Amino acid sequence: MSQLERIDVHTHAFHPKIAAKVVRQLESHYRIPPIGNGLWEDLEPRLDQAGIQKCVIHSAATTPEQVIPANRWAVSLLKNPRIIPFGTMHPKYKGLDTELQFLYDKGIRGIKLHPDFQGFRLDDPDLLPLFDAMQGKFTLMVHVGDRLPPKENPTCPWKVAAIKRQFPKLRIIAAHFGGHLHWQYVVQAMKGLEIFMDTSSSLFAIPDHLLRQIFNEFPRYLFLFGSDYPLFNPLDEIKLLQKRLELSDDQLEEILTAGSRLLLDS
């Protein structure tokens, strides 16, 4: 095994009081039966089974009032050496600078946005101060894509590309191979830009020709392993990733450890 640690860059584990409710919401939206219950106690043995040393845990504030509780939950996870928690933000939240400084001082270096769940568009001008403040300090993990066409959907590869062009120092991870159900637009929208992509919530649905097109048109270092637990099991996703892209063990390991190079060595 590589000396670099394997990292699952896209997981969710929730406070026990809300885990069951959130998992039901995920199932309702994505129409995918979750394999897990959304608790760390369920995720940790799955990481062990997959030989993964660390994971990034994400949450998303669906209202401005949820920003502080969500971020305090993220900060509480810092005590676990296997967890890299990302904070969250909302464009209508009024205390942007103070909250970002709080997160940075506590050691959090990433922000997760899920505009589809959070109720805003990724091209909302109210997000521009956030992106500017994050440059050089935080990594942005953003959900991309859904069933609506790009112009109508809250997120799409084109919107991500526009953010990267406007804020070139902002490090972005576009989830789901650059856009769940928007895979046909990823190469045209994002090629030539240093936008990272994770492998989560894609391998069960992405057509072979689009999977190979995306994988072959971008530098390999831009691809990061993500399972999207509790929707999918990390080990199953690793096996499917290797099978579908016909990766050698070394090529697979490069993707599994890419998150370590990105998030731990920066």
PDB file of C-alpha atoms in Angstrom:
ATOM      1  CA  MET A   1       0.000   0.000   0.000  1.00  0.00           C
ATOM      2  CA  SER A   2       1.073   3.567  -0.651  1.00  0.00           C
ATOM      3  CA  GLN A   3       2.520   5.517   2.276  1.00  0.00           C
ATOM      4  CA  LEU A   4      -0.087   8.169   1.572  1.00  0.00           C
ATOM      5  CA  GLU A   5      -3.320   7.690   3.463  1.00  0.00           C
ATOM      6  CA  ARG A   6      -6.492   6.642   1.732  1.00  0.00           C
ATOM      7  CA  ILE A   7      -9.219   9.245   2.137  1.00  0.00           C
ATOM      8  CA  ASP A   8     -12.902   9.082   1.312  1.00  0.00           C
ATOM      9  CA  VAL A   9     -13.537  12.753   0.491  1.00  0.00           C
ATOM     10  CA  HIS A  10     -17.347  12.521   0.412  1.00  0.00           C
ATOM     11  CA  THR A  11     -19.213  11.073   3.374  1.00  0.00           C
ATOM     12  CA  HIS A  12     -21.976  12.159   5.699  1.00  0.00           C
ATOM     13  CA  ALA A  13     -22.399  11.296   9.375  1.00  0.00           C
ATOM     14  CA  PHE A  14     -25.033  13.101  11.377  1.00  0.00           C
ATOM     15  CA  HIS A  15     -25.868  13.875  14.969  1.00  0.00           C
ATOM     16  CA  PRO A  16     -27.861  10.947  16.378  1.00  0.00           C
ATOM     17  CA  LYS A  17     -30.871  13.222  16.931  1.00  0.00           C
ATOM     18  CA  ILE A  18     -31.275  13.961  13.217  1.00  0.00           C
ATOM     19  CA  ALA A  19     -29.580  11.029  11.447  1.00  0.00           C
ATOM     20  CA  ALA A  20     -32.702   8.982  10.724  1.00  0.00           C
ATOM     21  CA  LYS A  21     -34.602  12.011   9.396  1.00  0.00           C
ATOM     22  CA  VAL A  22     -31.775  13.121   7.103  1.00  0.00           C
ATOM     23  CA  VAL A  23     -31.234   9.627   5.730  1.00  0.00           C
ATOM     24  CA  ARG A  24     -34.946   9.434   4.859  1.00  0.00           C
ATOM     25  CA  GLN A  25     -34.651  12.779   3.059  1.00  0.00           C
ATOM     26  CA  LEU A  26     -31.681  11.514   1.056  1.00  0.00           C
ATOM     27  CA  GLU A  27     -33.582   8.405   0.030  1.00  0.00           C
ATOM     28  CA  SER A  28     -36.627  10.449  -0.976  1.00  0.00           C
ATOM     29  CA  HIS A  29     -34.619  12.876  -3.106  1.00  0.00           C
ATOM     30  CA  TYR A  30     -32.243  10.468  -4.822  1.00  0.00           C
ATOM     31  CA  ARG A  31     -34.562   7.446  -4.883  1.00  0.00           C
ATOM     32  CA  ILE A  32     -31.660   5.317  -3.684  1.00  0.00           C
ATOM     33  CA  PRO A  33     -32.049   3.052  -0.627  1.00  0.00           C
ATOM     34  CA  PRO A  34     -29.186   4.015   1.725  1.00  0.00           C
ATOM     35  CA  ILE A  35     -26.871   1.245   2.833  1.00  0.00           C
ATOM     36  CA  GLY A  36     -26.091   2.921   6.161  1.00  0.00           C
ATOM     37  CA  ASN A  37     -27.855   4.720   8.990  1.00  0.00           C
ATOM     38  CA  GLY A  38     -25.814   7.921   8.803  1.00  0.00           C
ATOM     39  CA  LEU A  39     -24.011   7.460  12.131  1.00  0.00           C
ATOM     40  CA  TRP A  40     -20.244   7.465  12.642  1.00  0.00           C
ATOM     41  CA  GLU A  41     -20.535   4.158  14.470  1.00  0.00           C
ATOM     42  CA  ASP A  42     -21.809   2.633  11.239  1.00  0.00           C
ATOM     43  CA  LEU A  43     -19.394   4.463   8.917  1.00  0.00           C
ATOM     44  CA  GLU A  44     -16.171   3.695  10.802  1.00  0.00           C
ATOM     45  CA  PRO A  45     -16.209  -0.111  10.368  1.00  0.00           C
ATOM     46  CA  ARG A  46     -17.018   0.371   6.688  1.00  0.00           C
ATOM     47  CA  LEU A  47     -13.903   2.524   6.332  1.00  0.00           C
ATOM     48  CA  ASP A  48     -11.900  -0.201   8.069  1.00  0.00           C
ATOM     49  CA  GLN A  49     -13.312  -2.800   5.688  1.00  0.00           C
ATOM     50  CA  ALA A  50     -12.201  -0.661   2.730  1.00  0.00           C
ATOM     51  CA  GLY A  51      -8.743   0.051   4.138  1.00  0.00           C
ATOM     52  CA  ILE A  52      -9.497   3.774   4.304  1.00  0.00           C
ATOM     53  CA  GLN A  53      -7.675   5.730   6.985  1.00  0.00           C
ATOM     54  CA  LYS A  54      -9.596   9.024   6.968  1.00  0.00           C
ATOM     55  CA  CYS A  55     -12.801  10.514   5.642  1.00  0.00           C
ATOM     56  CA  VAL A  56     -14.232  13.951   5.016  1.00  0.00           C
ATOM     57  CA  ILE A  57     -17.628  14.429   6.647  1.00  0.00           C
ATOM     58  CA  HIS A  58     -19.989  16.997   5.163  1.00  0.00           C
ATOM     59  CA  SER A  59     -23.154  18.724   6.230  1.00  0.00           C
ATOM     60  CA  ALA A  60     -25.220  21.502   4.652  1.00  0.00           C
ATOM     61  CA  ALA A  61     -27.292  24.203   6.337  1.00  0.00           C
ATOM     62  CA  THR A  62     -30.705  24.336   4.664  1.00  0.00           C
ATOM     63  CA  THR A  63     -31.462  27.710   6.299  1.00  0.00           C
ATOM     64  CA  PRO A  64     -29.241  30.555   7.543  1.00  0.00           C
ATOM     65  CA  GLU A  65     -30.237  29.637  11.086  1.00  0.00           C
ATOM     66  CA  GLN A  66     -28.721  26.190  10.668  1.00  0.00           C
ATOM     67  CA  VAL A  67     -25.243  27.483   9.795  1.00  0.00           C
ATOM     68  CA  ILE A  68     -24.015  27.761  13.379  1.00  0.00           C
ATOM     69  CA  PRO A  69     -25.430  24.402  14.621  1.00  0.00           C
ATOM     70  CA  ALA A  70     -24.054  22.606  11.564  1.00  0.00           C
ATOM     71  CA  ASN A  71     -20.647  24.169  11.956  1.00  0.00           C
ATOM     72  CA  ARG A  72     -20.506  23.482  15.684  1.00  0.00           C
ATOM     73  CA  TRP A  73     -21.229  19.848  14.862  1.00  0.00           C
ATOM     74  CA  ALA A  74     -18.355  19.917  12.376  1.00  0.00           C
ATOM     75  CA  VAL A  75     -16.009  21.411  14.969  1.00  0.00           C
ATOM     76  CA  SER A  76     -16.994  18.711  17.465  1.00  0.00           C
ATOM     77  CA  LEU A  77     -15.772  16.089  14.975  1.00  0.00           C
ATOM     78  CA  LEU A  78     -12.228  17.495  14.999  1.00  0.00           C
ATOM     79  CA  LYS A  79     -11.472  15.469  18.103  1.00  0.00           C
ATOM     80  CA  ASN A  80     -11.625  12.302  16.010  1.00  0.00           C
ATOM     81  CA  PRO A  81      -8.293  11.884  14.173  1.00  0.00           C
ATOM     82  CA  ARG A  82      -9.939   9.920  11.366  1.00  0.00           C
ATOM     83  CA  ILE A  83     -12.375  12.677  10.447  1.00  0.00           C
ATOM     84  CA  ILE A  84     -11.711  15.766   8.333  1.00  0.00           C
ATOM     85  CA  PRO A  85     -14.859  17.835   8.873  1.00  0.00           C
ATOM     86  CA  PHE A  86     -15.978  20.494   6.419  1.00  0.00           C
ATOM     87  CA  GLY A  87     -18.133  23.389   7.497  1.00  0.00           C
ATOM     88  CA  THR A  88     -21.067  24.834   5.607  1.00  0.00           C
ATOM     89  CA  MET A  89     -22.483  28.237   4.722  1.00  0.00           C
ATOM     90  CA  HIS A  90     -25.651  29.816   3.337  1.00  0.00           C
ATOM     91  CA  PRO A  91     -25.821  32.914   1.111  1.00  0.00           C
ATOM     92  CA  LYS A  92     -28.402  34.559   3.389  1.00  0.00           C
ATOM     93  CA  TYR A  93     -26.306  34.102   6.526  1.00  0.00           C
ATOM     94  CA  LYS A  94     -25.246  37.513   7.821  1.00  0.00           C
ATOM     95  CA  GLY A  95     -22.132  36.670   9.828  1.00  0.00           C
ATOM     96  CA  LEU A  96     -19.976  35.350   6.990  1.00  0.00           C
ATOM     97  CA  ASP A  97     -16.579  36.793   7.925  1.00  0.00           C
ATOM     98  CA  THR A  98     -16.907  36.021  11.624  1.00  0.00           C
ATOM     99  CA  GLU A  99     -18.037  32.445  11.015  1.00  0.00           C
ATOM    100  CA  LEU A 100     -15.328  31.720   8.469  1.00  0.00           C
ATOM    101  CA  GLN A 101     -12.695  33.052  10.849  1.00  0.00           C
ATOM    102  CA  PHE A 102     -14.131  30.895  13.632  1.00  0.00           C
ATOM    103  CA  LEU A 103     -13.910  27.793  11.463  1.00  0.00           C
ATOM    104  CA  TYR A 104     -10.401  28.626  10.299  1.00  0.00           C
ATOM    105  CA  ASP A 105      -9.179  29.249  13.838  1.00  0.00           C
ATOM    106  CA  LYS A 106     -10.596  25.888  14.921  1.00  0.00           C
ATOM    107  CA  GLY A 107      -8.736  24.111  12.103  1.00  0.00           C
ATOM    108  CA  ILE A 108     -11.476  23.523   9.546  1.00  0.00           C
ATOM    109  CA  ARG A 109     -10.269  24.044   5.983  1.00  0.00           C
ATOM    110  CA  GLY A 110     -13.276  23.151   3.845  1.00  0.00           C
ATOM    111  CA  ILE A 111     -16.833  24.307   3.145  1.00  0.00           C
ATOM    112  CA  LYS A 112     -19.595  22.152   1.665  1.00  0.00           C
ATOM    113  CA  LEU A 113     -22.429  23.601  -0.403  1.00  0.00           C
ATOM    114  CA  HIS A 114     -25.407  21.622  -1.664  1.00  0.00           C
ATOM    115  CA  PRO A 115     -27.494  24.294  -3.395  1.00  0.00           C
ATOM    116  CA  ASP A 116     -30.222  21.839  -4.430  1.00  0.00           C
ATOM    117  CA  PHE A 117     -30.912  20.944  -0.786  1.00  0.00           C
ATOM    118  CA  GLN A 118     -30.085  24.369   0.619  1.00  0.00           C
ATOM    119  CA  GLY A 119     -32.517  26.208  -1.606  1.00  0.00           C
ATOM    120  CA  PHE A 120     -30.351  28.547  -3.650  1.00  0.00           C
ATOM    121  CA  ARG A 121     -28.584  28.658  -7.005  1.00  0.00           C
ATOM    122  CA  LEU A 122     -24.839  28.326  -7.357  1.00  0.00           C
ATOM    123  CA  ASP A 123     -24.820  31.474  -9.497  1.00  0.00           C
ATOM    124  CA  ASP A 124     -26.542  33.523  -6.765  1.00  0.00           C
ATOM    125  CA  PRO A 125     -24.558  36.801  -6.507  1.00  0.00           C
ATOM    126  CA  ASP A 126     -24.906  36.598  -2.717  1.00  0.00           C
ATOM    127  CA  LEU A 127     -22.346  33.754  -2.823  1.00  0.00           C
ATOM    128  CA  LEU A 128     -19.596  35.897  -4.359  1.00  0.00           C
ATOM    129  CA  PRO A 129     -18.288  37.278  -1.026  1.00  0.00           C
ATOM    130  CA  LEU A 130     -18.072  33.703   0.284  1.00  0.00           C
ATOM    131  CA  PHE A 131     -16.041  32.484  -2.675  1.00  0.00           C
ATOM    132  CA  ASP A 132     -13.748  35.482  -2.440  1.00  0.00           C
ATOM    133  CA  ALA A 133     -13.177  34.974   1.293  1.00  0.00           C
ATOM    134  CA  MET A 134     -12.469  31.264   0.789  1.00  0.00           C
ATOM    135  CA  GLN A 135      -9.665  31.762  -1.745  1.00  0.00           C
ATOM    136  CA  GLY A 136      -6.399  30.415  -0.413  1.00  0.00           C
ATOM    137  CA  LYS A 137      -7.947  29.343   2.900  1.00  0.00           C
ATOM    138  CA  PHE A 138     -10.759  26.850   2.317  1.00  0.00           C
ATOM    139  CA  THR A 139     -11.551  24.107  -0.172  1.00  0.00           C
ATOM    140  CA  LEU A 140     -15.055  24.215  -1.634  1.00  0.00           C
ATOM    141  CA  MET A 141     -16.857  20.896  -1.972  1.00  0.00           C
ATOM    142  CA  VAL A 142     -19.975  21.469  -4.034  1.00  0.00           C
ATOM    143  CA  HIS A 143     -22.730  19.147  -5.116  1.00  0.00           C
ATOM    144  CA  VAL A 144     -23.170  19.429  -8.875  1.00  0.00           C
ATOM    145  CA  GLY A 145     -26.000  18.281 -11.139  1.00  0.00           C
ATOM    146  CA  ASP A 146     -29.460  16.759 -10.905  1.00  0.00           C
ATOM    147  CA  ARG A 147     -32.462  15.965 -13.077  1.00  0.00           C
ATOM    148  CA  LEU A 148     -33.161  19.447 -14.469  1.00  0.00           C
ATOM    149  CA  PRO A 149     -31.187  20.769 -17.477  1.00  0.00           C
ATOM    150  CA  PRO A 150     -28.175  22.982 -16.662  1.00  0.00           C
ATOM    151  CA  LYS A 151     -29.802  26.400 -17.009  1.00  0.00           C
ATOM    152  CA  GLU A 152     -32.747  25.428 -14.818  1.00  0.00           C
ATOM    153  CA  ASN A 153     -30.878  23.370 -12.238  1.00  0.00           C
ATOM    154  CA  PRO A 154     -29.409  25.113  -9.178  1.00  0.00           C
ATOM    155  CA  THR A 155     -26.014  23.621 -10.056  1.00  0.00           C
ATOM    156  CA  CYS A 156     -24.285  22.434 -13.208  1.00  0.00           C
ATOM    157  CA  PRO A 157     -20.741  22.088 -14.565  1.00  0.00           C
ATOM    158  CA  TRP A 158     -21.028  25.466 -16.324  1.00  0.00           C
ATOM    159  CA  LYS A 159     -21.765  27.260 -13.055  1.00  0.00           C
ATOM    160  CA  VAL A 160     -18.788  25.596 -11.381  1.00  0.00           C
ATOM    161  CA  ALA A 161     -16.513  26.599 -14.263  1.00  0.00           C
ATOM    162  CA  ALA A 162     -17.701  30.199 -14.038  1.00  0.00           C
ATOM    163  CA  ILE A 163     -16.819  30.317 -10.338  1.00  0.00           C
ATOM    164  CA  LYS A 164     -13.340  28.939 -10.997  1.00  0.00           C
ATOM    165  CA  ARG A 165     -12.722  31.522 -13.704  1.00  0.00           C
ATOM    166  CA  GLN A 166     -13.855  34.372 -11.459  1.00  0.00           C
ATOM    167  CA  PHE A 167     -11.993  33.069  -8.401  1.00  0.00           C
ATOM    168  CA  PRO A 168      -8.932  31.244  -9.770  1.00  0.00           C
ATOM    169  CA  LYS A 169      -7.352  30.748  -6.336  1.00  0.00           C
ATOM    170  CA  LEU A 170     -10.431  28.972  -4.989  1.00  0.00           C
ATOM    171  CA  ARG A 171      -9.836  25.232  -4.792  1.00  0.00           C
ATOM    172  CA  ILE A 172     -13.004  23.443  -5.881  1.00  0.00           C
ATOM    173  CA  ILE A 173     -14.100  19.818  -5.687  1.00  0.00           C
ATOM    174  CA  ALA A 174     -17.051  19.237  -8.021  1.00  0.00           C
ATOM    175  CA  ALA A 175     -18.870  16.229  -6.622  1.00  0.00           C
ATOM    176  CA  HIS A 176     -20.165  13.270  -8.627  1.00  0.00           C
ATOM    177  CA  PHE A 177     -17.600  13.251 -11.473  1.00  0.00           C
ATOM    178  CA  GLY A 178     -18.346  16.923 -12.072  1.00  0.00           C
ATOM    179  CA  GLY A 179     -22.135  16.733 -12.255  1.00  0.00           C
ATOM    180  CA  HIS A 180     -24.670  14.042 -11.352  1.00  0.00           C
ATOM    181  CA  LEU A 181     -26.787  13.431 -14.475  1.00  0.00           C
ATOM    182  CA  HIS A 182     -24.889  16.310 -16.115  1.00  0.00           C
ATOM    183  CA  TRP A 183     -21.928  14.166 -17.134  1.00  0.00           C
ATOM    184  CA  GLN A 184     -22.374  14.962 -20.830  1.00  0.00           C
ATOM    185  CA  TYR A 185     -21.477  18.609 -20.133  1.00  0.00           C
ATOM    186  CA  VAL A 186     -18.457  18.117 -17.869  1.00  0.00           C
ATOM    187  CA  VAL A 187     -15.679  18.034 -20.472  1.00  0.00           C
ATOM    188  CA  GLN A 188     -16.962  20.973 -22.491  1.00  0.00           C
ATOM    189  CA  ALA A 189     -17.610  23.089 -19.397  1.00  0.00           C
ATOM    190  CA  MET A 190     -14.590  22.311 -17.237  1.00  0.00           C
ATOM    191  CA  LYS A 191     -11.712  21.136 -19.414  1.00  0.00           C
ATOM    192  CA  GLY A 192      -8.615  23.284 -18.986  1.00  0.00           C
ATOM    193  CA  LEU A 193      -9.577  24.371 -15.469  1.00  0.00           C
ATOM    194  CA  GLU A 194      -8.075  22.926 -12.299  1.00  0.00           C
ATOM    195  CA  ILE A 195     -11.318  21.681 -10.819  1.00  0.00           C
ATOM    196  CA  PHE A 196     -11.105  18.507  -8.755  1.00  0.00           C
ATOM    197  CA  MET A 197     -13.832  15.882  -9.034  1.00  0.00           C
ATOM    198  CA  ASP A 198     -14.902  13.129  -6.703  1.00  0.00           C
ATOM    199  CA  THR A 199     -16.216   9.741  -7.761  1.00  0.00           C
ATOM    200  CA  SER A 200     -19.276   9.672  -5.505  1.00  0.00           C
ATOM    201  CA  SER A 201     -22.873   8.801  -6.454  1.00  0.00           C
ATOM    202  CA  SER A 202     -21.980   8.218 -10.075  1.00  0.00           C
ATOM    203  CA  LEU A 203     -20.683   4.744 -10.758  1.00  0.00           C
ATOM    204  CA  PHE A 204     -24.120   3.135 -10.501  1.00  0.00           C
ATOM    205  CA  ALA A 205     -25.545   5.367 -13.233  1.00  0.00           C
ATOM    206  CA  ILE A 206     -22.976   7.057 -15.468  1.00  0.00           C
ATOM    207  CA  PRO A 207     -22.819   5.585 -18.989  1.00  0.00           C
ATOM    208  CA  ASP A 208     -19.515   3.947 -19.918  1.00  0.00           C
ATOM    209  CA  HIS A 209     -18.698   6.347 -22.732  1.00  0.00           C
ATOM    210  CA  LEU A 210     -19.168   9.403 -20.509  1.00  0.00           C
ATOM    211  CA  LEU A 211     -17.222   7.884 -17.624  1.00  0.00           C
ATOM    212  CA  ARG A 212     -14.269   7.143 -19.881  1.00  0.00           C
ATOM    213  CA  GLN A 213     -14.524  10.497 -21.643  1.00  0.00           C
ATOM    214  CA  ILE A 214     -14.299  12.397 -18.359  1.00  0.00           C
ATOM    215  CA  PHE A 215     -11.543  10.201 -16.981  1.00  0.00           C
ATOM    216  CA  ASN A 216      -9.439  10.479 -20.140  1.00  0.00           C
ATOM    217  CA  GLU A 217      -9.863  14.225 -20.729  1.00  0.00           C
ATOM    218  CA  PHE A 218      -8.635  15.460 -17.345  1.00  0.00           C
ATOM    219  CA  PRO A 219      -5.333  14.999 -15.474  1.00  0.00           C
ATOM    220  CA  ARG A 220      -5.505  12.007 -13.143  1.00  0.00           C
ATOM    221  CA  TYR A 221      -4.581  14.021 -10.054  1.00  0.00           C
ATOM    222  CA  LEU A 222      -7.936  15.806 -10.269  1.00  0.00           C
ATOM    223  CA  PHE A 223      -9.898  12.635  -9.411  1.00  0.00           C
ATOM    224  CA  LEU A 224     -10.597  11.948  -5.728  1.00  0.00           C
ATOM    225  CA  PHE A 225     -12.321   8.927  -4.243  1.00  0.00           C
ATOM    226  CA  GLY A 226     -15.671   9.577  -2.607  1.00  0.00           C
ATOM    227  CA  SER A 227     -18.365   7.091  -1.592  1.00  0.00           C
ATOM    228  CA  ASP A 228     -21.253   9.368  -0.530  1.00  0.00           C
ATOM    229  CA  TYR A 229     -21.940   7.200   2.511  1.00  0.00           C
ATOM    230  CA  PRO A 230     -24.673   6.539   3.745  1.00  0.00           C
ATOM    231  CA  LEU A 231     -26.011   6.147   0.196  1.00  0.00           C
ATOM    232  CA  PHE A 232     -23.171   3.837  -0.826  1.00  0.00           C
ATOM    233  CA  ASN A 233     -20.632   1.578   0.863  1.00  0.00           C
ATOM    234  CA  PRO A 234     -16.956   2.616   0.487  1.00  0.00           C
ATOM    235  CA  LEU A 235     -15.613  -0.866  -0.311  1.00  0.00           C
ATOM    236  CA  ASP A 236     -18.312  -1.524  -2.901  1.00  0.00           C
ATOM    237  CA  GLU A 237     -17.554   1.814  -4.546  1.00  0.00           C
ATOM    238  CA  ILE A 238     -13.822   1.043  -4.658  1.00  0.00           C
ATOM    239  CA  LYS A 239     -14.474  -2.281  -6.354  1.00  0.00           C
ATOM    240  CA  LEU A 240     -16.883  -0.730  -8.844  1.00  0.00           C
ATOM    241  CA  LEU A 241     -14.486   2.115  -9.631  1.00  0.00           C
ATOM    242  CA  GLN A 242     -11.688  -0.315 -10.430  1.00  0.00           C
ATOM    243  CA  LYS A 243     -13.951  -2.554 -12.482  1.00  0.00           C
ATOM    244  CA  ARG A 244     -15.624   0.142 -14.556  1.00  0.00           C
ATOM    245  CA  LEU A 245     -12.431   2.032 -15.417  1.00  0.00           C
ATOM    246  CA  GLU A 246     -10.322  -1.142 -15.628  1.00  0.00           C
ATOM    247  CA  LEU A 247      -7.754   0.365 -13.281  1.00  0.00           C
ATOM    248  CA  SER A 248      -4.571  -1.338 -12.210  1.00  0.00           C
ATOM    249  CA  ASP A 249      -3.980  -1.541  -8.473  1.00  0.00           C
ATOM    250  CA  ASP A 250      -1.501   1.331  -8.720  1.00  0.00           C
ATOM    251  CA  GLN A 251      -3.954   3.497 -10.670  1.00  0.00           C
ATOM    252  CA  LEU A 252      -6.660   2.757  -8.129  1.00  0.00           C
ATOM    253  CA  GLU A 253      -4.357   3.634  -5.257  1.00  0.00           C
ATOM    254  CA  GLU A 254      -3.549   6.954  -6.891  1.00  0.00           C
ATOM    255  CA  ILE A 255      -7.217   7.923  -6.754  1.00  0.00           C
ATOM    256  CA  LEU A 256      -7.713   6.578  -3.233  1.00  0.00           C
ATOM    257  CA  THR A 257      -4.793   8.657  -1.926  1.00  0.00           C
ATOM    258  CA  ALA A 258      -5.404  11.771  -4.034  1.00  0.00           C
ATOM    259  CA  GLY A 259      -7.427  13.280  -1.212  1.00  0.00           C
ATOM    260  CA  SER A 260      -4.426  12.886   1.080  1.00  0.00           C
ATOM    261  CA  ARG A 261      -2.235  14.882  -1.288  1.00  0.00           C
ATOM    262  CA  LEU A 262      -4.900  17.536  -1.662  1.00  0.00           C
ATOM    263  CA  LEU A 263      -6.171  17.937   1.889  1.00  0.00           C
ATOM    264  CA  LEU A 264      -3.264  16.899   4.112  1.00  0.00           C
ATOM    265  CA  ASP A 265      -0.177  18.047   2.222  1.00  0.00           C
ATOM    266  CA  SER A 266      -1.399  21.529   1.327  1.00  0.00           C
TER     267      SER A 266
END
